[in-house]
Amino acid sequence: MAELAALEDPRAREVNERHGDDHGVNLGKLRELAKRLKTRQELARELWATDDTAARLLALLICRPKAFERDELDAMLRQARTPKVHDWLVNYVVKKNPHVEDLRLAWFADPDPLVASAGWALTTERVAKKPEGLDLAGLLDLIEAQLKSAPDRLQWAMNHCLAQIGIDHAEHRARAIAIGERLEVLKDYPTPPNCTSPFAPIWITEMVRRQNGA
């Protein structure tokens, strides 16, 4: 904890806080520290228990993803209230855990929009890598009905799923684009030069163009 405190940078904190993350540690330096510590599951649990954002990020880098029980990960997600901790927990740990599908299903329908956003993120992963057994048309029905009014984080996750369906599944592409065009979610999102807009019709069209080598 002392080492993490020494890495605190007020300017980094200022930037991070604009994105909802309450820490001031440069992520490159955090990764260097994690590399030195290597995998240490018990230390990871102790760091998580501090409720400190930088400590929790470090915990997620040095933990053993497959060592967590299902209910432990469920509790951790509900404790992860900052965007970076939430994203790293889902992407670095839950996706590599044997309980991932059980958690995806449980979180997908959770009344807490932050928890539900994790369920949608895991569903998007399956849309891209393991779509067998998913009801893609049913997912599009849900997105069409709920995307416009969903809270920010959940809306972002659902929009990503909409785009992924359109990118990876040609038979649903026209409908995915049509839903995006009608709902206009993230249409005016400020997008830096050389980056792809998160507006689903533009995102889908651009990624399909790249896949086709155009």
mmCIF file of C-alpha atoms in Angstrom:
data_model
loop_
_atom_site.group_PDB
_atom_site.id
_atom_site.type_symbol
_atom_site.label_atom_id
_atom_site.label_comp_id
_atom_site.label_asym_id
_atom_site.label_seq_id
_atom_site.Cartn_x
_atom_site.Cartn_y
_atom_site.Cartn_z
ATOM 1 C CA MET A 1 0.000 0.000 0.000
ATOM 2 C CA ALA A 2 2.920 2.317 0.766
ATOM 3 C CA GLU A 3 4.404 1.573 -2.636
ATOM 4 C CA LEU A 4 1.088 2.346 -4.326
ATOM 5 C CA ALA A 5 0.810 5.599 -2.358
ATOM 6 C CA ALA A 6 4.288 6.581 -3.575
ATOM 7 C CA LEU A 7 3.145 6.114 -7.179
ATOM 8 C CA GLU A 8 0.269 8.576 -6.711
ATOM 9 C CA ASP A 9 0.332 11.386 -9.299
ATOM 10 C CA PRO A 10 -2.107 14.311 -8.845
ATOM 11 C CA ARG A 11 -2.313 14.912 -12.599
ATOM 12 C CA ALA A 12 -3.116 11.266 -13.279
ATOM 13 C CA ARG A 13 -5.801 11.414 -10.575
ATOM 14 C CA GLU A 14 -7.333 14.489 -12.177
ATOM 15 C CA VAL A 15 -7.592 12.728 -15.557
ATOM 16 C CA ASN A 16 -8.870 9.478 -14.028
ATOM 17 C CA GLU A 17 -11.513 11.210 -11.931
ATOM 18 C CA ARG A 18 -13.005 12.707 -15.077
ATOM 19 C CA HIS A 19 -13.726 9.105 -16.106
ATOM 20 C CA GLY A 20 -15.077 8.100 -12.698
ATOM 21 C CA ASP A 21 -11.893 6.386 -11.476
ATOM 22 C CA ASP A 22 -10.697 7.561 -8.048
ATOM 23 C CA HIS A 23 -6.973 6.791 -8.237
ATOM 24 C CA GLY A 24 -3.827 8.573 -9.382
ATOM 25 C CA VAL A 25 -1.474 5.709 -10.222
ATOM 26 C CA ASN A 26 -0.037 5.511 -13.732
ATOM 27 C CA LEU A 27 -1.232 2.185 -15.153
ATOM 28 C CA GLY A 28 2.144 1.473 -16.768
ATOM 29 C CA LYS A 29 3.830 1.716 -13.364
ATOM 30 C CA LEU A 30 1.064 -0.379 -11.834
ATOM 31 C CA ARG A 31 1.731 -3.104 -14.403
ATOM 32 C CA GLU A 32 5.487 -2.951 -13.655
ATOM 33 C CA LEU A 33 4.740 -3.502 -9.975
ATOM 34 C CA ALA A 34 2.445 -6.428 -10.839
ATOM 35 C CA LYS A 35 5.144 -7.958 -13.039
ATOM 36 C CA ARG A 36 7.571 -7.848 -10.127
ATOM 37 C CA LEU A 37 5.085 -9.400 -7.704
ATOM 38 C CA LYS A 38 4.010 -12.121 -10.177
ATOM 39 C CA THR A 39 0.946 -14.263 -9.324
ATOM 40 C CA ARG A 40 0.025 -14.039 -5.637
ATOM 41 C CA GLN A 41 -3.565 -15.032 -4.993
ATOM 42 C CA GLU A 42 -3.711 -14.421 -1.238
ATOM 43 C CA LEU A 43 -2.082 -10.997 -1.555
ATOM 44 C CA ALA A 44 -4.599 -10.230 -4.309
ATOM 45 C CA ARG A 45 -7.460 -11.047 -1.918
ATOM 46 C CA GLU A 46 -5.924 -8.821 0.774
ATOM 47 C CA LEU A 47 -5.461 -5.939 -1.675
ATOM 48 C CA TRP A 48 -9.064 -6.299 -2.862
ATOM 49 C CA ALA A 49 -10.302 -6.143 0.734
ATOM 50 C CA THR A 50 -8.721 -2.674 1.219
ATOM 51 C CA ASP A 51 -11.479 -1.114 -0.953
ATOM 52 C CA ASP A 52 -8.774 1.095 -2.512
ATOM 53 C CA THR A 53 -9.096 1.454 -6.293
ATOM 54 C CA ALA A 54 -5.365 1.279 -7.126
ATOM 55 C CA ALA A 55 -4.963 -1.711 -4.779
ATOM 56 C CA ARG A 56 -7.900 -3.466 -6.427
ATOM 57 C CA LEU A 57 -6.452 -2.884 -9.901
ATOM 58 C CA LEU A 58 -3.160 -4.375 -8.720
ATOM 59 C CA ALA A 59 -5.059 -7.308 -7.192
ATOM 60 C CA LEU A 60 -6.657 -8.056 -10.559
ATOM 61 C CA LEU A 61 -3.228 -8.138 -12.217
ATOM 62 C CA ILE A 62 -1.600 -10.543 -9.730
ATOM 63 C CA CYS A 63 -4.526 -12.863 -8.953
ATOM 64 C CA ARG A 64 -5.132 -16.354 -10.331
ATOM 65 C CA PRO A 65 -8.435 -15.969 -12.266
ATOM 66 C CA LYS A 66 -9.397 -19.646 -12.068
ATOM 67 C CA ALA A 67 -8.984 -19.708 -8.267
ATOM 68 C CA PHE A 68 -12.097 -17.644 -7.495
ATOM 69 C CA GLU A 69 -15.394 -19.271 -6.583
ATOM 70 C CA ARG A 70 -18.576 -18.206 -8.366
ATOM 71 C CA ASP A 71 -20.101 -16.377 -5.373
ATOM 72 C CA GLU A 72 -16.784 -14.658 -4.652
ATOM 73 C CA LEU A 73 -16.732 -13.155 -8.159
ATOM 74 C CA ASP A 74 -20.379 -12.160 -7.870
ATOM 75 C CA ALA A 75 -19.631 -10.274 -4.647
ATOM 76 C CA MET A 76 -16.528 -8.655 -6.175
ATOM 77 C CA LEU A 77 -18.480 -7.370 -9.166
ATOM 78 C CA ARG A 78 -21.083 -5.800 -6.880
ATOM 79 C CA GLN A 79 -18.261 -4.109 -4.932
ATOM 80 C CA ALA A 80 -16.558 -2.838 -8.123
ATOM 81 C CA ARG A 81 -18.116 0.589 -8.535
ATOM 82 C CA THR A 82 -15.412 2.366 -10.561
ATOM 83 C CA PRO A 83 -15.279 1.780 -14.332
ATOM 84 C CA LYS A 84 -11.661 0.576 -14.560
ATOM 85 C CA VAL A 85 -11.983 -1.939 -11.700
ATOM 86 C CA HIS A 86 -15.263 -3.181 -13.193
ATOM 87 C CA ASP A 87 -13.758 -3.582 -16.687
ATOM 88 C CA TRP A 88 -10.567 -5.280 -15.514
ATOM 89 C CA LEU A 89 -12.492 -7.666 -13.258
ATOM 90 C CA VAL A 90 -14.729 -8.759 -16.137
ATOM 91 C CA ASN A 91 -12.032 -8.885 -18.823
ATOM 92 C CA TYR A 92 -8.976 -10.116 -16.913
ATOM 93 C CA VAL A 93 -10.589 -12.410 -14.362
ATOM 94 C CA VAL A 94 -14.209 -13.443 -14.996
ATOM 95 C CA LYS A 95 -13.630 -14.285 -18.679
ATOM 96 C CA LYS A 96 -10.904 -16.759 -17.612
ATOM 97 C CA ASN A 97 -12.908 -18.327 -14.775
ATOM 98 C CA PRO A 98 -14.753 -21.663 -15.129
ATOM 99 C CA HIS A 99 -17.964 -20.055 -13.772
ATOM 100 C CA VAL A 100 -18.097 -17.447 -16.562
ATOM 101 C CA GLU A 101 -21.248 -18.783 -18.282
ATOM 102 C CA ASP A 102 -23.163 -19.157 -15.025
ATOM 103 C CA LEU A 103 -22.224 -15.594 -14.065
ATOM 104 C CA ARG A 104 -23.099 -14.267 -17.535
ATOM 105 C CA LEU A 105 -26.621 -15.624 -17.237
ATOM 106 C CA ALA A 106 -27.075 -14.414 -13.658
ATOM 107 C CA TRP A 107 -25.769 -10.912 -14.317
ATOM 108 C CA PHE A 108 -27.502 -10.432 -17.657
ATOM 109 C CA ALA A 109 -30.932 -10.056 -16.045
ATOM 110 C CA ASP A 110 -29.783 -8.340 -12.831
ATOM 111 C CA PRO A 111 -31.793 -5.264 -11.797
ATOM 112 C CA ASP A 112 -28.571 -3.339 -11.043
ATOM 113 C CA PRO A 113 -27.555 -1.760 -14.391
ATOM 114 C CA LEU A 114 -23.828 -1.973 -13.570
ATOM 115 C CA VAL A 115 -24.117 -5.690 -12.859
ATOM 116 C CA ALA A 116 -26.267 -6.163 -15.972
ATOM 117 C CA SER A 117 -23.633 -4.352 -18.055
ATOM 118 C CA ALA A 118 -21.149 -7.103 -17.088
ATOM 119 C CA GLY A 119 -23.657 -9.726 -18.252
ATOM 120 C CA TRP A 120 -23.970 -7.922 -21.576
ATOM 121 C CA ALA A 121 -20.172 -7.610 -21.910
ATOM 122 C CA LEU A 122 -19.811 -11.370 -21.436
ATOM 123 C CA THR A 123 -22.626 -11.946 -23.937
ATOM 124 C CA THR A 124 -20.797 -9.780 -26.492
ATOM 125 C CA GLU A 125 -17.725 -11.968 -25.966
ATOM 126 C CA ARG A 126 -19.836 -15.027 -26.788
ATOM 127 C CA VAL A 127 -21.379 -13.325 -29.840
ATOM 128 C CA ALA A 128 -17.848 -12.886 -31.182
ATOM 129 C CA LYS A 129 -16.181 -16.134 -30.088
ATOM 130 C CA LYS A 130 -18.794 -18.771 -29.204
ATOM 131 C CA PRO A 131 -22.228 -17.837 -30.585
ATOM 132 C CA GLU A 132 -23.587 -21.400 -30.618
ATOM 133 C CA GLY A 133 -26.701 -21.570 -28.457
ATOM 134 C CA LEU A 134 -27.247 -17.804 -28.298
ATOM 135 C CA ASP A 135 -30.582 -16.409 -29.510
ATOM 136 C CA LEU A 136 -29.201 -13.539 -31.582
ATOM 137 C CA ALA A 137 -32.615 -12.448 -32.840
ATOM 138 C CA GLY A 138 -33.840 -12.414 -29.238
ATOM 139 C CA LEU A 139 -30.857 -10.290 -28.201
ATOM 140 C CA LEU A 140 -31.707 -7.817 -30.959
ATOM 141 C CA ASP A 141 -35.311 -7.727 -29.693
ATOM 142 C CA LEU A 142 -34.068 -6.800 -26.206
ATOM 143 C CA ILE A 143 -31.650 -4.204 -27.557
ATOM 144 C CA GLU A 144 -34.352 -2.645 -29.721
ATOM 145 C CA ALA A 145 -36.701 -2.371 -26.733
ATOM 146 C CA GLN A 146 -34.241 -1.269 -24.038
ATOM 147 C CA LEU A 147 -31.153 0.393 -25.549
ATOM 148 C CA LYS A 148 -32.503 3.931 -25.857
ATOM 149 C CA SER A 149 -33.513 4.237 -22.198
ATOM 150 C CA ALA A 150 -30.694 2.184 -20.604
ATOM 151 C CA PRO A 151 -28.348 3.940 -18.104
ATOM 152 C CA ASP A 152 -24.934 4.923 -19.512
ATOM 153 C CA ARG A 153 -22.771 1.900 -18.669
ATOM 154 C CA LEU A 154 -25.499 -0.581 -19.543
ATOM 155 C CA GLN A 155 -26.304 1.320 -22.737
ATOM 156 C CA TRP A 156 -22.643 1.188 -23.770
ATOM 157 C CA ALA A 157 -22.496 -2.584 -23.199
ATOM 158 C CA MET A 158 -25.756 -3.230 -25.068
ATOM 159 C CA ASN A 159 -24.621 -1.026 -27.945
ATOM 160 C CA HIS A 160 -21.364 -3.001 -28.172
ATOM 161 C CA CYS A 161 -23.406 -6.213 -28.377
ATOM 162 C CA LEU A 162 -25.560 -4.695 -31.143
ATOM 163 C CA ALA A 163 -22.452 -3.774 -33.130
ATOM 164 C CA GLN A 164 -20.819 -7.185 -32.553
ATOM 165 C CA ILE A 165 -23.894 -9.012 -33.840
ATOM 166 C CA GLY A 166 -23.857 -6.840 -36.946
ATOM 167 C CA ILE A 167 -20.119 -7.284 -37.484
ATOM 168 C CA ASP A 168 -19.907 -11.049 -36.982
ATOM 169 C CA HIS A 169 -23.275 -12.328 -38.218
ATOM 170 C CA ALA A 170 -24.126 -11.302 -41.760
ATOM 171 C CA GLU A 171 -27.657 -12.718 -41.536
ATOM 172 C CA HIS A 172 -28.485 -10.196 -38.771
ATOM 173 C CA ARG A 173 -26.424 -7.290 -40.133
ATOM 174 C CA ALA A 174 -29.186 -5.359 -41.895
ATOM 175 C CA ARG A 175 -31.423 -5.485 -38.832
ATOM 176 C CA ALA A 176 -28.599 -4.471 -36.472
ATOM 177 C CA ILE A 177 -27.801 -1.452 -38.647
ATOM 178 C CA ALA A 178 -31.486 -0.549 -38.910
ATOM 179 C CA ILE A 179 -31.894 -0.654 -35.115
ATOM 180 C CA GLY A 180 -28.864 1.595 -34.702
ATOM 181 C CA GLU A 181 -30.125 4.066 -37.293
ATOM 182 C CA ARG A 182 -33.588 4.246 -35.762
ATOM 183 C CA LEU A 183 -32.474 4.622 -32.126
ATOM 184 C CA GLU A 184 -29.507 6.942 -32.901
ATOM 185 C CA VAL A 185 -27.749 5.943 -29.648
ATOM 186 C CA LEU A 186 -24.189 7.409 -29.504
ATOM 187 C CA LYS A 187 -24.700 8.970 -32.946
ATOM 188 C CA ASP A 188 -23.127 12.234 -31.806
ATOM 189 C CA TYR A 189 -20.452 10.680 -29.569
ATOM 190 C CA PRO A 190 -17.211 12.705 -29.949
ATOM 191 C CA THR A 191 -14.787 10.416 -31.766
ATOM 192 C CA PRO A 192 -11.070 11.289 -32.098
ATOM 193 C CA PRO A 193 -9.486 11.227 -35.586
ATOM 194 C CA ASN A 194 -8.485 7.728 -36.773
ATOM 195 C CA CYS A 195 -10.886 6.117 -34.286
ATOM 196 C CA THR A 196 -14.106 4.306 -35.192
ATOM 197 C CA SER A 197 -17.351 5.855 -33.975
ATOM 198 C CA PRO A 198 -19.300 3.795 -31.395
ATOM 199 C CA PHE A 199 -22.499 4.602 -33.353
ATOM 200 C CA ALA A 200 -23.463 1.045 -34.353
ATOM 201 C CA PRO A 201 -24.189 1.579 -38.095
ATOM 202 C CA ILE A 202 -20.802 3.294 -38.633
ATOM 203 C CA TRP A 203 -18.984 0.800 -36.385
ATOM 204 C CA ILE A 204 -20.483 -2.230 -38.150
ATOM 205 C CA THR A 205 -19.873 -0.873 -41.643
ATOM 206 C CA GLU A 206 -16.260 0.053 -40.900
ATOM 207 C CA MET A 207 -15.339 -3.266 -39.258
ATOM 208 C CA VAL A 208 -16.958 -5.308 -42.054
ATOM 209 C CA ARG A 209 -15.058 -3.191 -44.601
ATOM 210 C CA ARG A 210 -11.790 -3.999 -42.814
ATOM 211 C CA GLN A 211 -12.597 -7.703 -42.594
ATOM 212 C CA ASN A 212 -13.217 -7.746 -46.327
ATOM 213 C CA GLY A 213 -9.881 -6.019 -46.925
ATOM 214 C CA ALA A 214 -11.511 -3.009 -48.560
#
